[in-house]
PDB file of C-alpha atoms in Angstrom:
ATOM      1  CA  UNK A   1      95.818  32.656 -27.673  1.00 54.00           C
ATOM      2  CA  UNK A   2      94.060  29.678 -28.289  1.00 55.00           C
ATOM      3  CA  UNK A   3      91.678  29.101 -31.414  1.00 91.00           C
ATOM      4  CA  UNK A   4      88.831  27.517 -30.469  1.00 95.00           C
ATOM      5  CA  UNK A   5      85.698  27.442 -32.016  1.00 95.00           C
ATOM      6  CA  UNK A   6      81.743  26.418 -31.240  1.00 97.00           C
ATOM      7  CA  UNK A   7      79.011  26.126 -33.046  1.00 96.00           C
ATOM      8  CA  UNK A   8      75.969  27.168 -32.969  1.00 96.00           C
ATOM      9  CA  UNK A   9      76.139  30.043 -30.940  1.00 95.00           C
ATOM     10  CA  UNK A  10      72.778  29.835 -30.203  1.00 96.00           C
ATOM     11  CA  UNK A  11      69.634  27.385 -30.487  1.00 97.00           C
ATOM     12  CA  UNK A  12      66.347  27.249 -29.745  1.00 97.00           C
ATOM     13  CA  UNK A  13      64.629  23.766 -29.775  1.00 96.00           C
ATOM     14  CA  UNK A  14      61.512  21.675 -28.866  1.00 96.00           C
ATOM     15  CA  UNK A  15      61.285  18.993 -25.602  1.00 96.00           C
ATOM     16  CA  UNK A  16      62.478  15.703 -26.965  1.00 95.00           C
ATOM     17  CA  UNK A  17      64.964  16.880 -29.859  1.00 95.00           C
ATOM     18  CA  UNK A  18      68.292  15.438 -30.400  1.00 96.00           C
ATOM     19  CA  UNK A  19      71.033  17.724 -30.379  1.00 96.00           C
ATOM     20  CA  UNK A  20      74.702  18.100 -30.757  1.00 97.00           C
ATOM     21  CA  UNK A  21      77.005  21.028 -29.560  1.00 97.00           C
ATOM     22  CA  UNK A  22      80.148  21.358 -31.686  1.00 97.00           C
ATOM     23  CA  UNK A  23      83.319  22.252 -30.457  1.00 98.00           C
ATOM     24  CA  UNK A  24      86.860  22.215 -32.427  1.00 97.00           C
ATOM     25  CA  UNK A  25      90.240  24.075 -31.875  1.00 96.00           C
ATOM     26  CA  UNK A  26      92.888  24.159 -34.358  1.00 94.00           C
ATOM     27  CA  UNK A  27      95.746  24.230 -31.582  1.00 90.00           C
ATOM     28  CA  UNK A  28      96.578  20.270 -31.458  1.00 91.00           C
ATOM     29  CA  UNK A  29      95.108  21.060 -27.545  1.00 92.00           C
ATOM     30  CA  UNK A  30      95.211  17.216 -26.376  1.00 91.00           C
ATOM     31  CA  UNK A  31      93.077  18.036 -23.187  1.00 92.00           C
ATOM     32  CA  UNK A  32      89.375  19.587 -23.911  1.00 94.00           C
ATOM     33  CA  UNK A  33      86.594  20.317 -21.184  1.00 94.00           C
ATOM     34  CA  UNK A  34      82.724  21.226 -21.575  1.00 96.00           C
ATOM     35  CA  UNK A  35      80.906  23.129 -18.734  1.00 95.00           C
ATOM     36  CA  UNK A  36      77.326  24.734 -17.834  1.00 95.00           C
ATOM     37  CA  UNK A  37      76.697  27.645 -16.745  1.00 92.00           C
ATOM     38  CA  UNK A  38      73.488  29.514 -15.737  1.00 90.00           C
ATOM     39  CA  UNK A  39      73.613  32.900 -15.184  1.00 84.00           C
ATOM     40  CA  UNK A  40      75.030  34.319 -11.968  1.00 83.00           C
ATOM     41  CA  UNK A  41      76.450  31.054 -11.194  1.00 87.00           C
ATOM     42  CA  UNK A  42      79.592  29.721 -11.642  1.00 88.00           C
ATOM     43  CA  UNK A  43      80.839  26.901 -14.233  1.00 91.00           C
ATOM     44  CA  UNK A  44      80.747  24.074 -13.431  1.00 92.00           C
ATOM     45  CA  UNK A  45      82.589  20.657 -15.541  1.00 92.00           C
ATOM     46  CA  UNK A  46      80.139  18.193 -16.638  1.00 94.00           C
ATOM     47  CA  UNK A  47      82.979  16.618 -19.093  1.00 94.00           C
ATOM     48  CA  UNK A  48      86.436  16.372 -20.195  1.00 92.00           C
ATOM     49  CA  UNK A  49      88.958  14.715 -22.421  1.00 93.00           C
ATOM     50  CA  UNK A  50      92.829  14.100 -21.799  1.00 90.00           C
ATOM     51  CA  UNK A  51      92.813  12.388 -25.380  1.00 91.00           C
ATOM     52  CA  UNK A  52      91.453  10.669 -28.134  1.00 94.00           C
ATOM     53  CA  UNK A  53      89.323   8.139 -26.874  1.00 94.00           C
ATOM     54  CA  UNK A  54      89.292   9.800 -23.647  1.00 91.00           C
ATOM     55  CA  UNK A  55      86.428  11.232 -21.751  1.00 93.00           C
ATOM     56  CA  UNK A  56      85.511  11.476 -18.197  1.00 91.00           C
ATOM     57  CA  UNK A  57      82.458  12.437 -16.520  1.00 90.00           C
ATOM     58  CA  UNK A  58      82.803  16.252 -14.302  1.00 87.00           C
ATOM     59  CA  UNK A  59      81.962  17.227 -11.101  1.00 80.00           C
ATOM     60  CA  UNK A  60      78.252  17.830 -12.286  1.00 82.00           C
ATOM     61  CA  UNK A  61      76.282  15.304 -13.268  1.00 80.00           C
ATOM     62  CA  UNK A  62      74.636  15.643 -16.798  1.00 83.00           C
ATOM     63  CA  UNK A  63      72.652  13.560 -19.199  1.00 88.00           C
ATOM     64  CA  UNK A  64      74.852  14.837 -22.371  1.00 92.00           C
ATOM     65  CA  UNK A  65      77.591  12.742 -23.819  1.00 94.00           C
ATOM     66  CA  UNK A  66      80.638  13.374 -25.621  1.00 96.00           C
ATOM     67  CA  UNK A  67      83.003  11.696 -27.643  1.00 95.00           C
ATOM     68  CA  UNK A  68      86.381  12.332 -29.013  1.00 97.00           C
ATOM     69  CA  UNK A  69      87.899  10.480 -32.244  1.00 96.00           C
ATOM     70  CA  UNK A  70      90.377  13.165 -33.031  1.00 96.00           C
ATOM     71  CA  UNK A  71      92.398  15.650 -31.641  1.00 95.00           C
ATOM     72  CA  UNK A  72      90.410  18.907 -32.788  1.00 96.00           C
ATOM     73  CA  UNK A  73      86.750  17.878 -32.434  1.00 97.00           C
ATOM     74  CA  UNK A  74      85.058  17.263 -29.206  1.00 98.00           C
ATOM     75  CA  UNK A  75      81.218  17.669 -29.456  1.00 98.00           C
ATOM     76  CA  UNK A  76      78.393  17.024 -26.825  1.00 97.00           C
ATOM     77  CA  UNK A  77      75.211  15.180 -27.463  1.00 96.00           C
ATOM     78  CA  UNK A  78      71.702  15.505 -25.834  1.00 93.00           C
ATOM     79  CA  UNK A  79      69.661  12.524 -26.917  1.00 94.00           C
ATOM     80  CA  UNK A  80      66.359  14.144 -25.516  1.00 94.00           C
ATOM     81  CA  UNK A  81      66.442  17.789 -24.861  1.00 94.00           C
ATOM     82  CA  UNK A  82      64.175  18.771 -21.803  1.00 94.00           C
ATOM     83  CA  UNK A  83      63.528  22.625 -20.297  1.00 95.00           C
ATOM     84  CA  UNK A  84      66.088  22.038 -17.350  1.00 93.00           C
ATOM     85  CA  UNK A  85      68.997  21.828 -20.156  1.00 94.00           C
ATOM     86  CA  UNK A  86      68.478  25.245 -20.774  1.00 95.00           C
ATOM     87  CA  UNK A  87      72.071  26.679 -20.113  1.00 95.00           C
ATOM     88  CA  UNK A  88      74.876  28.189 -21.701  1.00 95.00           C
ATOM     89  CA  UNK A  89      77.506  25.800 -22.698  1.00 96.00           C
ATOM     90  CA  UNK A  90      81.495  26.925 -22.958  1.00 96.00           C
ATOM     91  CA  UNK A  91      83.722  24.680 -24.357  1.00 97.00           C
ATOM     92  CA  UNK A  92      87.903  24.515 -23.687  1.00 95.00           C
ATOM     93  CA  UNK A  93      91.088  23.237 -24.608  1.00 94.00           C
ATOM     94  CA  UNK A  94      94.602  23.424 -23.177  1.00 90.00           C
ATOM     95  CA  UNK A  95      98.006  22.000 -23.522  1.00 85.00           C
ATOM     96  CA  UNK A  96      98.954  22.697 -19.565  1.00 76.00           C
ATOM     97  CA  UNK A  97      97.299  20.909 -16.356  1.00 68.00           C
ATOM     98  CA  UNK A  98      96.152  25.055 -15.499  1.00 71.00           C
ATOM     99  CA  UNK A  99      95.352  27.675 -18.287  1.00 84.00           C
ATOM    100  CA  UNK A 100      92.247  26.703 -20.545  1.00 89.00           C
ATOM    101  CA  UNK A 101      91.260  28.840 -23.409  1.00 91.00           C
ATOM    102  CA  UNK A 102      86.909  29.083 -23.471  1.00 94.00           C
ATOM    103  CA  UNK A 103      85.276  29.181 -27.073  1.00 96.00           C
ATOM    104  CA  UNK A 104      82.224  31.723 -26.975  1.00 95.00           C
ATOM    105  CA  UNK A 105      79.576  29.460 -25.948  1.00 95.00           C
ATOM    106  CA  UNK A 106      76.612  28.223 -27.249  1.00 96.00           C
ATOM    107  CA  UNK A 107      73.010  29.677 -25.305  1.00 95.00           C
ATOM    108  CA  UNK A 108      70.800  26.523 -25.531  1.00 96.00           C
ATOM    109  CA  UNK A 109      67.034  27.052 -25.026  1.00 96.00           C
ATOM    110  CA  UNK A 110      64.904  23.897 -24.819  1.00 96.00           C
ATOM    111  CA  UNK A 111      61.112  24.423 -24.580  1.00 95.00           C
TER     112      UNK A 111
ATOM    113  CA  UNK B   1      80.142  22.303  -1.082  1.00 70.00           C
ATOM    114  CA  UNK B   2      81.531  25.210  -3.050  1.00 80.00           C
ATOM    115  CA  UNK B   3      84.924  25.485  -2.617  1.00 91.00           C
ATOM    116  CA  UNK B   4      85.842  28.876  -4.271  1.00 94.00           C
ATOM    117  CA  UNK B   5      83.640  31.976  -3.576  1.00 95.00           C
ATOM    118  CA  UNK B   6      83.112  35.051  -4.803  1.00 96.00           C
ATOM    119  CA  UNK B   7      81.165  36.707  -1.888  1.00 91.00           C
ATOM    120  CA  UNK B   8      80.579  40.005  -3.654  1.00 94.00           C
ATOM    121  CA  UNK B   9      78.292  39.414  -6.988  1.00 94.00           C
ATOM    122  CA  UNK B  10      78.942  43.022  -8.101  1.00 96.00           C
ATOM    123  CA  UNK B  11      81.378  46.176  -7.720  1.00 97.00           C
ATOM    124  CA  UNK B  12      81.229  49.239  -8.716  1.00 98.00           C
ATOM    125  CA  UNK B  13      84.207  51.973  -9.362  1.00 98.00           C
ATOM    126  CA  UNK B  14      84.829  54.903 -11.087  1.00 98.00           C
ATOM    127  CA  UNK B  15      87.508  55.045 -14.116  1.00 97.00           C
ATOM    128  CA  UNK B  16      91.053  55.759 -13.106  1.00 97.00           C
ATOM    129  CA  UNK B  17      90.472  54.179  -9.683  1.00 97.00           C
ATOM    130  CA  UNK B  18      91.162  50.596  -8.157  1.00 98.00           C
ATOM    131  CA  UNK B  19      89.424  47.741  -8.682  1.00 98.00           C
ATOM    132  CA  UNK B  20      89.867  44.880  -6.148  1.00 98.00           C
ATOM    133  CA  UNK B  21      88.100  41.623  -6.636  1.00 98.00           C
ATOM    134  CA  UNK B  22      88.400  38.893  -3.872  1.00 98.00           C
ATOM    135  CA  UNK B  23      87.954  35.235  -3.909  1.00 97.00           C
ATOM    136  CA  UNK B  24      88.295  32.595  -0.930  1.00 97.00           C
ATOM    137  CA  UNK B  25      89.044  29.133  -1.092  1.00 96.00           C
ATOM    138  CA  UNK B  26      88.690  26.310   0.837  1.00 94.00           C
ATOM    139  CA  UNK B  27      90.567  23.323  -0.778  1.00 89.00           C
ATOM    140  CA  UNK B  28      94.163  22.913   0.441  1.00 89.00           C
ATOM    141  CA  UNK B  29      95.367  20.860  -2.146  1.00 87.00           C
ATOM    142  CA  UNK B  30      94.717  23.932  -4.872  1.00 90.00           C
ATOM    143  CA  UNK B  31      98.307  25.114  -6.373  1.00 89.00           C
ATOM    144  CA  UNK B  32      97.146  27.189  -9.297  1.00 91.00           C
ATOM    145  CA  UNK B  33      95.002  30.100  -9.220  1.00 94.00           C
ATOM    146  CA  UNK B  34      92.963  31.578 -12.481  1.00 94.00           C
ATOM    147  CA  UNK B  35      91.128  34.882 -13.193  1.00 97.00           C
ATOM    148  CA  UNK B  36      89.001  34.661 -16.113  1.00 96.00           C
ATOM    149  CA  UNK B  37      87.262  38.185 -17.577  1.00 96.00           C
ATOM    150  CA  UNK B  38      83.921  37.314 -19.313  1.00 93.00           C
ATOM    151  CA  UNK B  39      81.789  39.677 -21.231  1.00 90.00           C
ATOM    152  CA  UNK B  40      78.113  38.586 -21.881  1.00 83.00           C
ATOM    153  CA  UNK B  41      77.648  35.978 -24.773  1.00 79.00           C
ATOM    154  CA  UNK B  42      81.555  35.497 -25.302  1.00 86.00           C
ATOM    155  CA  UNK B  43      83.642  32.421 -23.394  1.00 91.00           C
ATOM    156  CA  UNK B  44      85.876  33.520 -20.457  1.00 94.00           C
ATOM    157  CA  UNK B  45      88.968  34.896 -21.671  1.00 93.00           C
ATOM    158  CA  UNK B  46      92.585  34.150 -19.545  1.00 92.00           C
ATOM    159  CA  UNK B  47      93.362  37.396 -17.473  1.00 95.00           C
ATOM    160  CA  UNK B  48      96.303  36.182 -14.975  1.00 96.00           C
ATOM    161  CA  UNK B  49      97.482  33.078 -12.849  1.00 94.00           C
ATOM    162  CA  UNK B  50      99.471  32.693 -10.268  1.00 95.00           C
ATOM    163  CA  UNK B  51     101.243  29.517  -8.644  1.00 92.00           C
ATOM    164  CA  UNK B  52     101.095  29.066  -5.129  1.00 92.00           C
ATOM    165  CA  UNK B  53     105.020  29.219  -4.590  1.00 93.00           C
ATOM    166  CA  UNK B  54     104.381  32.923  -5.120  1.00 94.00           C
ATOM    167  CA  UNK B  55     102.666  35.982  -3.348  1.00 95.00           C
ATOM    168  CA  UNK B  56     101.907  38.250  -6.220  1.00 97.00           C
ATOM    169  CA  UNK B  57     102.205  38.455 -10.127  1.00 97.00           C
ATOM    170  CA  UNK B  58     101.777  41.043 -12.453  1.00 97.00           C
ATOM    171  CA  UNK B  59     100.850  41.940 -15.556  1.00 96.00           C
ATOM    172  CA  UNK B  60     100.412  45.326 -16.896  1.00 97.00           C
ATOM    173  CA  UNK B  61      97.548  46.937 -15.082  1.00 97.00           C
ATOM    174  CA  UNK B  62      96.283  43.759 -13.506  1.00 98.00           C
ATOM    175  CA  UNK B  63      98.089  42.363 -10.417  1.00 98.00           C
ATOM    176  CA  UNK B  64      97.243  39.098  -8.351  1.00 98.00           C
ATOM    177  CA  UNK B  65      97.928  38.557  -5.035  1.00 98.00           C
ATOM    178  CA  UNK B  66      97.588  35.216  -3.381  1.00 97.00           C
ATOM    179  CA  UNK B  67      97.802  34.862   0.774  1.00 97.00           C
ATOM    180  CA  UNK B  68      97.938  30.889   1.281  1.00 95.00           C
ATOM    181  CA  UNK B  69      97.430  31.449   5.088  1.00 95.00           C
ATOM    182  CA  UNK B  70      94.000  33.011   4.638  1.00 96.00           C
ATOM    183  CA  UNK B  71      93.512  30.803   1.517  1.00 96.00           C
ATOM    184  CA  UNK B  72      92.619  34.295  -0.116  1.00 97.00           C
ATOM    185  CA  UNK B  73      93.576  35.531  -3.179  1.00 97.00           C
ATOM    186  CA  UNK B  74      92.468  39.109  -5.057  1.00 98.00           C
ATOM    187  CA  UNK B  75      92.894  40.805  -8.540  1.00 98.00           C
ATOM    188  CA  UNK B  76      94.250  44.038  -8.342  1.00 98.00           C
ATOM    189  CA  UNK B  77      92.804  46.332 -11.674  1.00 98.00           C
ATOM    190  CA  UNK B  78      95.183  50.071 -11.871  1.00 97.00           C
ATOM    191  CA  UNK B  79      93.914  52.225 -13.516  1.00 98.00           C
ATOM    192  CA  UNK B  80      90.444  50.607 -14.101  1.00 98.00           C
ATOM    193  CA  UNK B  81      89.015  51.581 -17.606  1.00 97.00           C
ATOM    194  CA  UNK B  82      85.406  51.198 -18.708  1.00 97.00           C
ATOM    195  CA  UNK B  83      86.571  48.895 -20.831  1.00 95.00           C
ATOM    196  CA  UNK B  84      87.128  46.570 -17.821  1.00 97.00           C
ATOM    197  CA  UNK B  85      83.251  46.231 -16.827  1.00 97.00           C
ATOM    198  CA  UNK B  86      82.736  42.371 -17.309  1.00 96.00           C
ATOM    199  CA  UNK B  87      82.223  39.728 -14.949  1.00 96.00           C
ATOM    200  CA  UNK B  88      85.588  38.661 -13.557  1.00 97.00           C
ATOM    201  CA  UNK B  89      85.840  34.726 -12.542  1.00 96.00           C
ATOM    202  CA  UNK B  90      88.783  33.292 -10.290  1.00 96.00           C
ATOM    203  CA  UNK B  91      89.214  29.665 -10.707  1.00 94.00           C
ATOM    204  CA  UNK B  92      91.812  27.117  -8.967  1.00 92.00           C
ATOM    205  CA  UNK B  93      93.483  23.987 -10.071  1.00 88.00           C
ATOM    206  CA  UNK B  94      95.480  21.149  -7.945  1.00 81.00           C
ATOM    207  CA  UNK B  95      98.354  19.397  -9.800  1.00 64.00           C
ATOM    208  CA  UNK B  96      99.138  17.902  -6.468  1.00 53.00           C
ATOM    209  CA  UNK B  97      96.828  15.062  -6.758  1.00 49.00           C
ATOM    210  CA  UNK B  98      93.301  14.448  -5.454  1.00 47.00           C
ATOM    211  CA  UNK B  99      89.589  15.607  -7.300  1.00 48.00           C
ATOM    212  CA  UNK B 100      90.898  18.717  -7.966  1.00 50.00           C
ATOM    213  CA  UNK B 101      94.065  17.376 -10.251  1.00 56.00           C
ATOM    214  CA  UNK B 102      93.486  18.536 -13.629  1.00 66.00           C
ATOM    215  CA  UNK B 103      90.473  20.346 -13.665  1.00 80.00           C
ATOM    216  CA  UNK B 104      89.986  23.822 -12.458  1.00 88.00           C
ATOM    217  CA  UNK B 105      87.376  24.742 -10.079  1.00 90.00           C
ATOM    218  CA  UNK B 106      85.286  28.412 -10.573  1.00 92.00           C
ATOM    219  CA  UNK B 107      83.572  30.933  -8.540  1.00 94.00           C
ATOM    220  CA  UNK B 108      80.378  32.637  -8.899  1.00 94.00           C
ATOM    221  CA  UNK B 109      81.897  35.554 -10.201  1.00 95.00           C
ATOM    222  CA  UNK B 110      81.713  39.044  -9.351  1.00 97.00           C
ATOM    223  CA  UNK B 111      80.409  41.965 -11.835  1.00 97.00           C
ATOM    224  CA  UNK B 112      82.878  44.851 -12.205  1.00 98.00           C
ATOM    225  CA  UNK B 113      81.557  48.347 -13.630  1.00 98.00           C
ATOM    226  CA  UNK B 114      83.932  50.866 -14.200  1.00 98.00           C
ATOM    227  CA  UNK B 115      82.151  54.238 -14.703  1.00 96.00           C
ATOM    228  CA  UNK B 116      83.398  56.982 -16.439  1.00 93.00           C
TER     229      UNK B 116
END
């Protein structure tokens, strides 16, 4: 089982904040993945990283970044939080192209 | 285009019976198939996989079957417990090559309740 680890769980902010989502794993994962999901819906990849200094875009668009200077530590950035980020965000890592292991997810509330 | 379903969004059975989740897909070049069990405000947790050069694989009370004609695959839960009542995701991977290399692919997932 995979150690992976997100912070903060949860966070409620105002329109136009900056924000980062943290994400690390102590399991020397190289590949890591963010997604959204709403509720009811399914998740859906908005980025991922096969390395350090590798990220790619997912199949849904968003206006977060990410970067990723070391192994362990992949966090997402929202320069300007608006209302239609409001999500849940899940974070994973894996050593295999299949099985990812999810961290618990950080509820994001932007009004 | 959504390219794994869950048509059911909800089940309900009683404990000690079976559970049977379903899931369709429609991309051929998936090879790797996922069920994820997710209880509210925790990450999806690895249940079982199965690779496409198989039919079936088990694990302990869960069992997955996978019917690459019908590009249908279902989770299998005996006994079910109470303990089971989360929402249960399938998701598919392709490590033959194309969009789908890499990344896995979810459904909307259906919610399981297991009464006792």
């Amino acid at each position: 089982e995979a150690d992976i680890y997100q912070t903060p769980r949860y966070l409620v902010i105002g329109t136009g904040k900056k924000i980062t989502l943290e994400c690390s794993q102590t399991m020397g994962h190289d590949k890591m993945y963010w997604y959204q999901q709403d509720p009811g819906m399914e998740l859906h990849l908005i980025h991922y990283s096969y390395g350090v200094n590798s990220t790619e875009k997912g199949d849904l668009s968003s206006e977060s970044t990410v970067s990723r200077i070391r192994t362990e530590h992949f966090p997402l950035t929202l320069e300007s939080a608006r209302p239609s980020h409001t999500s849940q965000y899940l974070c994973a890592s894996s050593t295999t192209w299949d099985t990812q292991y999810f961290g618990p997810g950080t509820r994001l509330t932007v009004l | 285009d959504q390219q794994v379903k869950q048509n059911s969004p909800s089940l309900s059975v009683q404990e000690g019976r079976i559970s049977i989740l379903n899931c369709d897909y429609t991309n051929s070049m998936f090879d790797y198939f996922l069920w994820y069990k997710k209880y509210p405000a925790e990450g999806p947790t690895f249940l079982i996989s199965i690779s496409s050069i198989k039919d079936k694989n088990e694990d302990g009370r869960f069992t997955v079957f996978l019917n690459k004609s019908a590009k249908h695959l279902s989770l299998h839960i005996v006994p079910s417990q109470p303990g089971d009542s989360a929402v249960y995701f399938c998701a598919a991977s392709g490590k033959g090559g194309g969009t789908s290399y890499g990344k896995l692919t979810f459904g909307q997932g259906t919610i399981l309740t297991v009464h006792p």
